[in-house]
N, CA, C and O atoms as a GROMACS GRO file, in nm:
protein
  472
    1LEU      N    1  10.397  11.058   9.924
    1LEU     CA    2  10.416  10.964  10.033
    1LEU      C    3  10.524  10.860  10.003
    1LEU      O    4  10.567  10.788  10.094
    2GLN      N    5  10.568  10.850   9.881
    2GLN     CA    6  10.674  10.754   9.850
    2GLN      C    7  10.812  10.804   9.892
    2GLN      O    8  10.908  10.727   9.893
    3HIS      N    9  10.822  10.932   9.927
    3HIS     CA   10  10.953  10.989   9.961
    3HIS      C   11  10.966  11.030  10.106
    3HIS      O   12  11.076  11.065  10.149
    4THR      N   13  10.859  11.026  10.183
    4THR     CA   14  10.861  11.076  10.319
    4THR      C   15  10.782  10.986  10.412
    4THR      O   16  10.674  10.939  10.378
    5ASP      N   17  10.839  10.961  10.529
    5ASP     CA   18  10.767  10.898  10.639
    5ASP      C   19  10.843  10.933  10.766
    5ASP      O   20  10.956  10.982  10.761
    6VAL      N   21  10.780  10.907  10.878
    6VAL     CA   22  10.838  10.951  11.006
    6VAL      C   23  10.973  10.887  11.036
    6VAL      O   24  11.051  10.945  11.112
    7ASP      N   25  11.003  10.772  10.980
    7ASP     CA   26  11.131  10.706  11.010
    7ASP      C   27  11.228  10.705  10.891
    7ASP      O   28  11.328  10.633  10.894
    8VAL      N   29  11.200  10.785  10.788
    8VAL     CA   30  11.290  10.794  10.673
    8VAL      C   31  11.377  10.918  10.691
    8VAL      O   32  11.325  11.030  10.693
    9PRO      N   33  11.508  10.899  10.703
    9PRO     CA   34  11.597  11.015  10.725
    9PRO      C   35  11.622  11.093  10.596
    9PRO      O   36  11.594  11.046  10.485
   10HIS      N   37  11.674  11.211  10.613
   10HIS     CA   38  11.720  11.294  10.502
   10HIS      C   39  11.869  11.314  10.520
   10HIS      O   40  11.915  11.331  10.633
   11PHE      N   41  11.944  11.311  10.412
   11PHE     CA   42  12.090  11.317  10.420
   11PHE      C   43  12.142  11.452  10.373
   11PHE      O   44  12.077  11.522  10.295
   12THR      N   45  12.259  11.487  10.421
   12THR     CA   46  12.325  11.608  10.373
   12THR      C   47  12.374  11.584  10.231
   12THR      O   48  12.379  11.470  10.186
   13ASP      N   49  12.408  11.690  10.161
   13ASP     CA   50  12.460  11.676  10.024
   13ASP      C   51  12.583  11.587  10.021
   13ASP      O   52  12.602  11.509   9.928
   14GLU      N   53  12.667  11.599  10.124
   14GLU     CA   54  12.791  11.521  10.128
   14GLU      C   55  12.763  11.372  10.153
   14GLU      O   56  12.838  11.287  10.105
   15GLU      N   57  12.658  11.340  10.226
   15GLU     CA   58  12.630  11.201  10.262
   15GLU      C   59  12.531  11.132  10.168
   15GLU      O   60  12.522  11.010  10.167
   16HIS      N   61  12.457  11.209  10.092
   16HIS     CA   62  12.357  11.149  10.004
   16HIS      C   63  12.425  11.089   9.882
   16HIS      O   64  12.523  11.142   9.830
   17ASN      N   65  12.371  10.976   9.836
   17ASN     CA   66  12.414  10.919   9.709
   17ASN      C   67  12.294  10.850   9.644
   17ASN      O   68  12.189  10.835   9.706
   18PHE      N   69  12.311  10.809   9.522
   18PHE     CA   70  12.202  10.752   9.444
   18PHE      C   71  12.139  10.631   9.513
   18PHE      O   72  12.017  10.620   9.521
   19VAL      N   73  12.223  10.540   9.562
   19VAL     CA   74  12.172  10.417   9.625
   19VAL      C   75  12.096  10.449   9.753
   19VAL      O   76  11.989  10.392   9.777
   20LYS      N   77  12.151  10.538   9.837
   20LYS     CA   78  12.078  10.576   9.959
   20LYS      C   79  11.943  10.636   9.923
   20LYS      O   80  11.842  10.607   9.988
   21GLY      N   81  11.940  10.720   9.822
   21GLY     CA   82  11.814  10.781   9.780
   21GLY      C   83  11.713  10.677   9.735
   21GLY      O   84  11.596  10.682   9.772
   22ALA      N   85  11.758  10.583   9.653
   22ALA     CA   86  11.668  10.478   9.604
   22ALA      C   87  11.617  10.391   9.718
   22ALA      O   88  11.500  10.355   9.720
   23LEU      N   89  11.704  10.358   9.811
   23LEU     CA   90  11.665  10.269   9.922
   23LEU      C   91  11.589  10.340  10.033
   23LEU      O   92  11.544  10.275  10.127
   24HIS      N   93  11.576  10.470  10.026
   24HIS     CA   94  11.495  10.543  10.123
   24HIS      C   95  11.366  10.596  10.059
   24HIS      O   96  11.308  10.694  10.104
   25THR      N   97  11.325  10.527   9.954
   25THR     CA   98  11.196  10.548   9.890
   25THR      C   99  11.105  10.435   9.938
   25THR      O  100  11.154  10.327   9.971
   26ILE      N  101  10.976  10.459   9.943
   26ILE     CA  102  10.882  10.364  10.003
   26ILE      C  103  10.779  10.319   9.900
   26ILE      O  104  10.719  10.401   9.831
   27ASP      N  105  10.759  10.189   9.890
   27ASP     CA  106  10.648  10.136   9.811
   27ASP      C  107  10.524  10.134   9.900
   27ASP      O  108  10.527  10.083  10.012
   28ARG      N  109  10.414  10.190   9.850
   28ARG     CA  110  10.288  10.196   9.924
   28ARG      C  111  10.174  10.148   9.833
   28ARG      O  112  10.158  10.198   9.722
   29PRO      N  113  10.096  10.052   9.880
   29PRO     CA  114   9.984  10.003   9.799
   29PRO      C  115   9.862  10.094   9.811
   29PRO      O  116   9.842  10.160   9.913
   30TYR      N  117   9.783  10.097   9.708
   30TYR     CA  118   9.657  10.172   9.708
   30TYR      C  119   9.537  10.079   9.731
   30TYR      O  120   9.423  10.125   9.723
   31ASP      N  121   9.561   9.951   9.758
   31ASP     CA  122   9.453   9.853   9.760
   31ASP      C  123   9.342   9.884   9.860
   31ASP      O  124   9.226   9.857   9.830
   32LYS      N  125   9.373   9.939   9.976
   32LYS     CA  126   9.268   9.968  10.075
   32LYS      C  127   9.187  10.090  10.034
   32LYS      O  128   9.070  10.101  10.069
   33LEU      N  129   9.249  10.181   9.961
   33LEU     CA  130   9.180  10.300   9.910
   33LEU      C  131   9.098  10.263   9.786
   33LEU      O  132   8.991  10.319   9.761
   34ASP      N  133   9.150  10.170   9.709
   34ASP     CA  134   9.090  10.134   9.580
   34ASP      C  135   9.096   9.984   9.558
   34ASP      O  136   9.184   9.935   9.486
   35PRO      N  137   9.003   9.908   9.619
   35PRO     CA  138   9.008   9.761   9.606
   35PRO      C  139   8.986   9.710   9.464
   35PRO      O  140   9.010   9.592   9.437
   36TRP      N  141   8.940   9.795   9.373
   36TRP     CA  142   8.917   9.753   9.234
   36TRP      C  143   9.044   9.764   9.150
   36TRP      O  144   9.048   9.710   9.039
   37GLY      N  145   9.146   9.832   9.200
   37GLY     CA  146   9.272   9.843   9.127
   37GLY      C  147   9.278   9.952   9.022
   37GLY      O  148   9.371   9.955   8.942
   38ALA      N  149   9.181  10.043   9.020
   38ALA     CA  150   9.178  10.149   8.918
   38ALA      C  151   9.297  10.244   8.932
   38ALA      O  152   9.355  10.285   8.831
   39ILE      N  153   9.333  10.280   9.056
   39ILE     CA  154   9.445  10.372   9.075
   39ILE      C  155   9.574  10.308   9.025
   39ILE      O  156   9.650  10.371   8.952
   40ASP      N  157   9.599  10.184   9.065
   40ASP     CA  158   9.719  10.114   9.017
   40ASP      C  159   9.719  10.104   8.865
   40ASP      O  160   9.823  10.121   8.802
   41PHE      N  161   9.604  10.075   8.807
   41PHE     CA  162   9.595  10.064   8.662
   41PHE      C  163   9.626  10.199   8.595
   41PHE      O  164   9.706  10.205   8.502
   42LEU      N  165   9.563  10.304   8.642
   42LEU     CA  166   9.580  10.436   8.581
   42LEU      C  167   9.719  10.494   8.604
   42LEU      O  168   9.770  10.569   8.521
   43HIS      N  169   9.781  10.459   8.717
   43HIS     CA  170   9.915  10.511   8.750
   43HIS      C  171  10.025  10.410   8.722
   43HIS      O  172  10.140  10.431   8.761
   44HIS      N  173   9.991  10.301   8.655
   44HIS     CA  174  10.088  10.197   8.618
   44HIS      C  175  10.163  10.144   8.740
   44HIS      O  176  10.283  10.117   8.733
   45LYS      N  177  10.093  10.131   8.854
   45LYS     CA  178  10.147  10.075   8.978
   45LYS      C  179  10.268  10.152   9.032
   45LYS      O  180  10.353  10.093   9.098
   46ILE      N  181  10.278  10.281   9.005
   46ILE     CA  182  10.394  10.357   9.051
   46ILE      C  183  10.402  10.363   9.203
   46ILE      O  184  10.511  10.377   9.258
   47GLY      N  185  10.289  10.354   9.271
   47GLY     CA  186  10.292  10.356   9.418
   47GLY      C  187  10.351  10.230   9.477
   47GLY      O  188  10.419  10.235   9.579
   48THR      N  189  10.325  10.117   9.414
   48THR     CA  190  10.374   9.989   9.467
   48THR      C  191  10.505   9.943   9.404
   48THR      O  192  10.560   9.840   9.443
   49THR      N  193  10.555  10.020   9.307
   49THR     CA  194  10.684   9.986   9.245
   49THR      C  195  10.777  10.108   9.242
   49THR      O  196  10.862  10.120   9.154
   50HIS      N  197  10.759  10.197   9.338
   50HIS     CA  198  10.832  10.323   9.338
   50HIS      C  199  10.982  10.306   9.367
   50HIS      O  200  11.064  10.380   9.313
   51VAL      N  201  11.016  10.210   9.452
   51VAL     CA  202  11.158  10.186   9.481
   51VAL      C  203  11.232  10.147   9.354
   51VAL      O  204  11.341  10.197   9.328
   52ALA      N  205  11.174  10.057   9.276
   52ALA     CA  206  11.237  10.015   9.150
   52ALA      C  207  11.251  10.135   9.055
   52ALA      O  208  11.351  10.146   8.985
   53HIS      N  209  11.152  10.222   9.053
   53HIS     CA  210  11.158  10.343   8.969
   53HIS      C  211  11.280  10.428   9.007
   53HIS      O  212  11.343  10.487   8.920
   54HIS      N  213  11.312  10.434   9.136
   54HIS     CA  214  11.427  10.514   9.179
   54HIS      C  215  11.560  10.442   9.155
   54HIS      O  216  11.664  10.508   9.140
   55PHE      N  217  11.559  10.311   9.151
   55PHE     CA  218  11.680  10.239   9.114
   55PHE      C  219  11.714  10.265   8.968
   55PHE      O  220  11.831  10.285   8.934
   56ASP      N  221  11.614  10.265   8.882
   56ASP     CA  222  11.636  10.287   8.739
   56ASP      C  223  11.507  10.339   8.677
   56ASP      O  224  11.416  10.261   8.649
   57SER      N  225  11.499  10.468   8.655
   57SER     CA  226  11.375  10.528   8.604
   57SER      C  227  11.348  10.492   8.458
   57SER      O  228  11.242  10.527   8.405
   58SER      N  229  11.440  10.424   8.393
   58SER     CA  230  11.414  10.383   8.255
   58SER      C  231  11.343  10.248   8.247
   58SER      O  232  11.308  10.203   8.138
   59ILE      N  233  11.321  10.182   8.362
   59ILE     CA  234  11.246  10.056   8.361
   59ILE      C  235  11.103  10.088   8.318
   59ILE      O  236  11.038  10.172   8.380
   60PRO      N  237  11.052  10.022   8.213
   60PRO     CA  238  10.914  10.049   8.172
   60PRO      C  239  10.815   9.998   8.277
   60PRO      O  240  10.842   9.902   8.348
   61HIS      N  241  10.700  10.063   8.285
   61HIS     CA  242  10.603  10.028   8.388
   61HIS      C  243  10.562   9.880   8.384
   61HIS      O  244  10.532   9.822   8.488
   62TYR      N  245  10.562   9.820   8.268
   62TYR     CA  246  10.521   9.681   8.257
   62TYR      C  247  10.629   9.583   8.305
   62TYR      O  248  10.604   9.462   8.311
   63LYS      N  249  10.747   9.633   8.338
   63LYS     CA  250  10.853   9.550   8.397
   63LYS      C  251  10.881   9.590   8.542
   63LYS      O  252  10.966   9.529   8.607
   64ALA      N  253  10.812   9.691   8.593
   64ALA     CA  254  10.840   9.744   8.727
   64ALA      C  255  10.814   9.642   8.837
   64ALA      O  256  10.888   9.639   8.936
   65GLN      N  257  10.712   9.559   8.823
   65GLN     CA  258  10.684   9.460   8.928
   65GLN      C  259  10.795   9.354   8.934
   65GLN      O  260  10.832   9.310   9.042
   66ILE      N  261  10.846   9.314   8.820
   66ILE     CA  262  10.957   9.218   8.816
   66ILE      C  263  11.080   9.278   8.885
   66ILE      O  264  11.147   9.211   8.963
   67ALA      N  265  11.108   9.405   8.856
   67ALA     CA  266  11.221   9.473   8.920
   67ALA      C  267  11.199   9.485   9.070
   67ALA      O  268  11.292   9.465   9.149
   68THR      N  269  11.077   9.519   9.110
   68THR     CA  270  11.045   9.530   9.253
   68THR      C  271  11.065   9.396   9.323
   68THR      O  272  11.123   9.392   9.432
   69ASP      N  273  11.019   9.290   9.263
   69ASP     CA  274  11.036   9.156   9.322
   69ASP      C  275  11.184   9.122   9.338
   69ASP      O  276  11.224   9.062   9.438
   70ALA      N  277  11.266   9.159   9.239
   70ALA     CA  278  11.410   9.133   9.246
   70ALA      C  279  11.474   9.213   9.359
   70ALA      O  280  11.560   9.161   9.431
   71ILE      N  281  11.434   9.339   9.376
   71ILE     CA  282  11.489   9.422   9.485
   71ILE      C  283  11.449   9.363   9.620
   71ILE      O  284  11.532   9.354   9.711
   72LYS      N  285  11.324   9.323   9.634
   72LYS     CA  286  11.278   9.262   9.761
   72LYS      C  287  11.358   9.136   9.793
   72LYS      O  288  11.393   9.112   9.908
   73GLU      N  289  11.388   9.057   9.690
   73GLU     CA  290  11.461   8.933   9.709
   73GLU      C  291  11.609   8.959   9.743
   73GLU      O  292  11.664   8.893   9.832
   74LYS      N  293  11.671   9.052   9.674
   74LYS     CA  294  11.815   9.076   9.693
   74LYS      C  295  11.847   9.164   9.813
   74LYS      O  296  11.954   9.151   9.873
   75PHE      N  297  11.756   9.254   9.850
   75PHE     CA  298  11.779   9.348   9.959
   75PHE      C  299  11.663   9.348  10.059
   75PHE      O  300  11.608   9.455  10.087
   76PRO      N  301  11.626   9.234  10.113
   76PRO     CA  302  11.506   9.230  10.199
   76PRO      C  303  11.518   9.317  10.324
   76PRO      O  304  11.418   9.369  10.372
   77GLN      N  305  11.638   9.332  10.377
   77GLN     CA  306  11.655   9.412  10.498
   77GLN      C  307  11.656   9.562  10.469
   77GLN      O  308  11.645   9.642  10.561
   78LEU      N  309  11.669   9.601  10.343
   78LEU     CA  310  11.675   9.743  10.305
   78LEU      C  311  11.550   9.792  10.232
   78LEU      O  312  11.523   9.912  10.228
   79TYR      N  313  11.474   9.700  10.174
   79TYR     CA  314  11.355   9.736  10.097
   79TYR      C  315  11.247   9.793  10.189
   79TYR      O  316  11.215   9.732  10.291
   80LEU      N  317  11.190   9.908  10.154
   80LEU     CA  318  11.086   9.972  10.235
   80LEU      C  319  10.950   9.956  10.170
   80LEU      O  320  10.926  10.002  10.058
   81TYR      N  321  10.860   9.891  10.243
   81TYR     CA  322  10.721   9.872  10.200
   81TYR      C  323  10.634   9.912  10.317
   81TYR      O  324  10.656   9.867  10.429
   82GLU      N  325  10.536   9.996  10.293
   82GLU     CA  326  10.449  10.044  10.400
   82GLU      C  327  10.304  10.019  10.364
   82GLU      O  328  10.249  10.089  10.278
   83PRO      N  329  10.240   9.919  10.427
   83PRO     CA  330  10.103   9.882  10.389
   83PRO      C  331   9.992   9.967  10.453
   83PRO      O  332   9.874   9.942  10.430
   84THR      N  333  10.029  10.067  10.535
   84THR     CA  334   9.929  10.150  10.599
   84THR      C  335   9.839  10.215  10.492
   84THR      O  336   9.890  10.265  10.392
   85PRO      N  337   9.707  10.214  10.513
   85PRO     CA  338   9.619  10.279  10.415
   85PRO      C  339   9.662  10.424  10.388
   85PRO      O  340   9.709  10.493  10.479
   86ILE      N  341   9.647  10.469  10.266
   86ILE     CA  342   9.700  10.597  10.220
   86ILE      C  343   9.657  10.715  10.307
   86ILE      O  344   9.742  10.795  10.346
   87PHE      N  345   9.531  10.728  10.338
   87PHE     CA  346   9.487  10.844  10.417
   87PHE      C  347   9.544  10.841  10.558
   87PHE      O  348   9.580  10.945  10.613
   88GLU      N  349   9.554  10.723  10.617
   88GLU     CA  350   9.616  10.710  10.749
   88GLU      C  351   9.765  10.744  10.743
   88GLU      O  352   9.817  10.812  10.831
   89ALA      N  353   9.833  10.698  10.640
   89ALA     CA  354   9.975  10.729  10.622
   89ALA      C  355   9.994  10.879  10.597
   89ALA      O  356  10.087  10.939  10.649
   90LEU      N  357   9.906  10.937  10.518
   90LEU     CA  358   9.914  11.080  10.490
   90LEU      C  359   9.900  11.160  10.619
   90LEU      O  360   9.974  11.256  10.642
   91TRP      N  361   9.805  11.123  10.705
   91TRP     CA  362   9.786  11.193  10.832
   91TRP      C  363   9.908  11.176  10.922
   91TRP      O  364   9.952  11.272  10.985
   92ARG      N  365   9.964  11.055  10.927
   92ARG     CA  366  10.083  11.030  11.008
   92ARG      C  367  10.200  11.116  10.960
   92ARG      O  368  10.273  11.173  11.041
   93VAL      N  369  10.218  11.125  10.829
   93VAL     CA  370  10.326  11.207  10.772
   93VAL      C  371  10.301  11.355  10.800
   93VAL      O  372  10.393  11.428  10.836
   94CYS      N  373  10.178  11.400  10.782
   94CYS     CA  374  10.146  11.541  10.808
   94CYS      C  375  10.173  11.578  10.954
   94CYS      O  376  10.224  11.687  10.982
   95LYS      N  377  10.140  11.489  11.046
   95LYS     CA  378  10.163  11.516  11.188
   95LYS      C  379  10.307  11.494  11.229
   95LYS      O  380  10.358  11.566  11.315
   96GLY      N  381  10.374  11.398  11.169
   96GLY     CA  382  10.505  11.356  11.218
   96GLY      C  383  10.624  11.408  11.141
   96GLY      O  384  10.738  11.383  11.181
   97CYS      N  385  10.602  11.478  11.033
   97CYS     CA  386  10.714  11.522  10.950
   97CYS      C  387  10.710  11.674  10.931
   97CYS      O  388  10.693  11.724  10.820
   98THR      N  389  10.727  11.746  11.041
   98THR     CA  390  10.721  11.892  11.034
   98THR      C  391  10.854  11.959  11.060
   98THR      O  392  10.879  12.066  11.004
   99ALA      N  393  10.939  11.902  11.141
   99ALA     CA  394  11.067  11.963  11.174
   99ALA      C  395  11.175  11.856  11.176
   99ALA      O  396  11.149  11.740  11.207
  100THR      N  397  11.298  11.896  11.141
  100THR     CA  398  11.410  11.802  11.143
  100THR      C  399  11.520  11.851  11.234
  100THR      O  400  11.531  11.969  11.266
  101LYS      N  401  11.602  11.756  11.276
  101LYS     CA  402  11.724  11.790  11.348
  101LYS      C  403  11.835  11.701  11.294
  101LYS      O  404  11.809  11.590  11.248
  102LYS      N  405  11.957  11.750  11.301
  102LYS     CA  406  12.070  11.675  11.247
  102LYS      C  407  12.119  11.577  11.353
  102LYS      O  408  12.144  11.613  11.467
  103VAL      N  409  12.132  11.451  11.311
  103VAL     CA  410  12.186  11.345  11.395
  103VAL      C  411  12.294  11.275  11.313
  103VAL      O  412  12.262  11.200  11.220
  104GLY      N  413  12.418  11.298  11.346
  104GLY     CA  414  12.528  11.240  11.270
  104GLY      C  415  12.532  11.296  11.130
  104GLY      O  416  12.542  11.418  11.110
  105ASP      N  417  12.525  11.206  11.030
  105ASP     CA  418  12.534  11.249  10.890
  105ASP      C  419  12.398  11.265  10.824
  105ASP      O  420  12.390  11.280  10.702
  106LYS      N  421  12.291  11.262  10.902
  106LYS     CA  422  12.158  11.272  10.841
  106LYS      C  423  12.067  11.358  10.927
  106LYS      O  424  12.098  11.390  11.042
  107TYR      N  425  11.955  11.395  10.870
  107TYR     CA  426  11.852  11.469  10.941
  107TYR      C  427  11.736  11.374  10.968
  107TYR      O  428  11.696  11.298  10.880
  108VAL      N  429  11.682  11.379  11.088
  108VAL     CA  430  11.569  11.296  11.124
  108VAL      C  431  11.454  11.388  11.167
  108VAL      O  432  11.476  11.502  11.207
  109TRP      N  433  11.333  11.336  11.159
  109TRP     CA  434  11.217  11.414  11.198
  109TRP      C  435  11.217  11.432  11.349
  109TRP      O  436  11.243  11.337  11.423
  110ASP      N  437  11.189  11.551  11.394
  110ASP     CA  438  11.187  11.584  11.537
  110ASP      C  439  11.073  11.683  11.561
  110ASP      O  440  11.086  11.802  11.533
  111ASN      N  441  10.964  11.633  11.613
  111ASN     CA  442  10.848  11.718  11.638
  111ASN      C  443  10.826  11.742  11.786
  111ASN      O  444  10.716  11.781  11.827
  112GLU      N  445  10.926  11.719  11.866
  112GLU     CA  446  10.911  11.736  12.010
  112GLU      C  447  10.862  11.878  12.041
  112GLU      O  448  10.923  11.977  11.999
  113GLY      N  449  10.753  11.885  12.116
  113GLY     CA  450  10.696  12.013  12.152
  113GLY      C  451  10.599  12.068  12.048
  113GLY      O  452  10.531  12.167  12.075
  114LEU      N  453  10.590  12.006  11.931
  114LEU     CA  454  10.499  12.054  11.827
  114LEU      C  455  10.368  11.978  11.822
  114LEU      O  456  10.273  12.020  11.756
  115GLU      N  457  10.363  11.864  11.892
  115GLU     CA  458  10.247  11.774  11.880
  115GLU      C  459  10.116  11.842  11.917
  115GLU      O  460  10.012  11.814  11.857
  116GLU      N  461  10.119  11.931  12.016
  116GLU     CA  462   9.994  11.994  12.061
  116GLU      C  463   9.929  12.076  11.951
  116GLU      O  464   9.806  12.085  11.944
  117GLY      N  465  10.008  12.135  11.866
  117GLY     CA  466   9.955  12.218  11.759
  117GLY      C  467   9.914  12.142  11.636
  117GLY      O  468   9.860  12.200  11.542
  118LEU      N  469   9.939  12.012  11.634
  118LEU     CA  470   9.909  11.932  11.515
  118LEU      C  471   9.775  11.864  11.526
  118LEU      O  472   9.735  11.793  11.433
   0.00000   0.00000   0.00000
């Protein structure tokens, strides 16, 4: 779920670059699924610091929150955070991310006519 959502485009090989890839990754919290924080603890908060991981995968997990905070501060209009509970987000992605169409230099999700079967 950190790499896909209904409004996250996919780029052609010619248009994709490292920064676009990093900025089209989504941080998602597990707090509604796990209010005790066990998932974040066991996974070293990779769900909520995933954008920073894509900026620089050598950042150690214990510095990932600091890096995430810096990205949010420096790129607030580009940083993607999705607080929807995980199961609800998973269902939305499963229903909304089945087919793509090319629009300009990127591919966007297009499920027109497929909704009845989902």
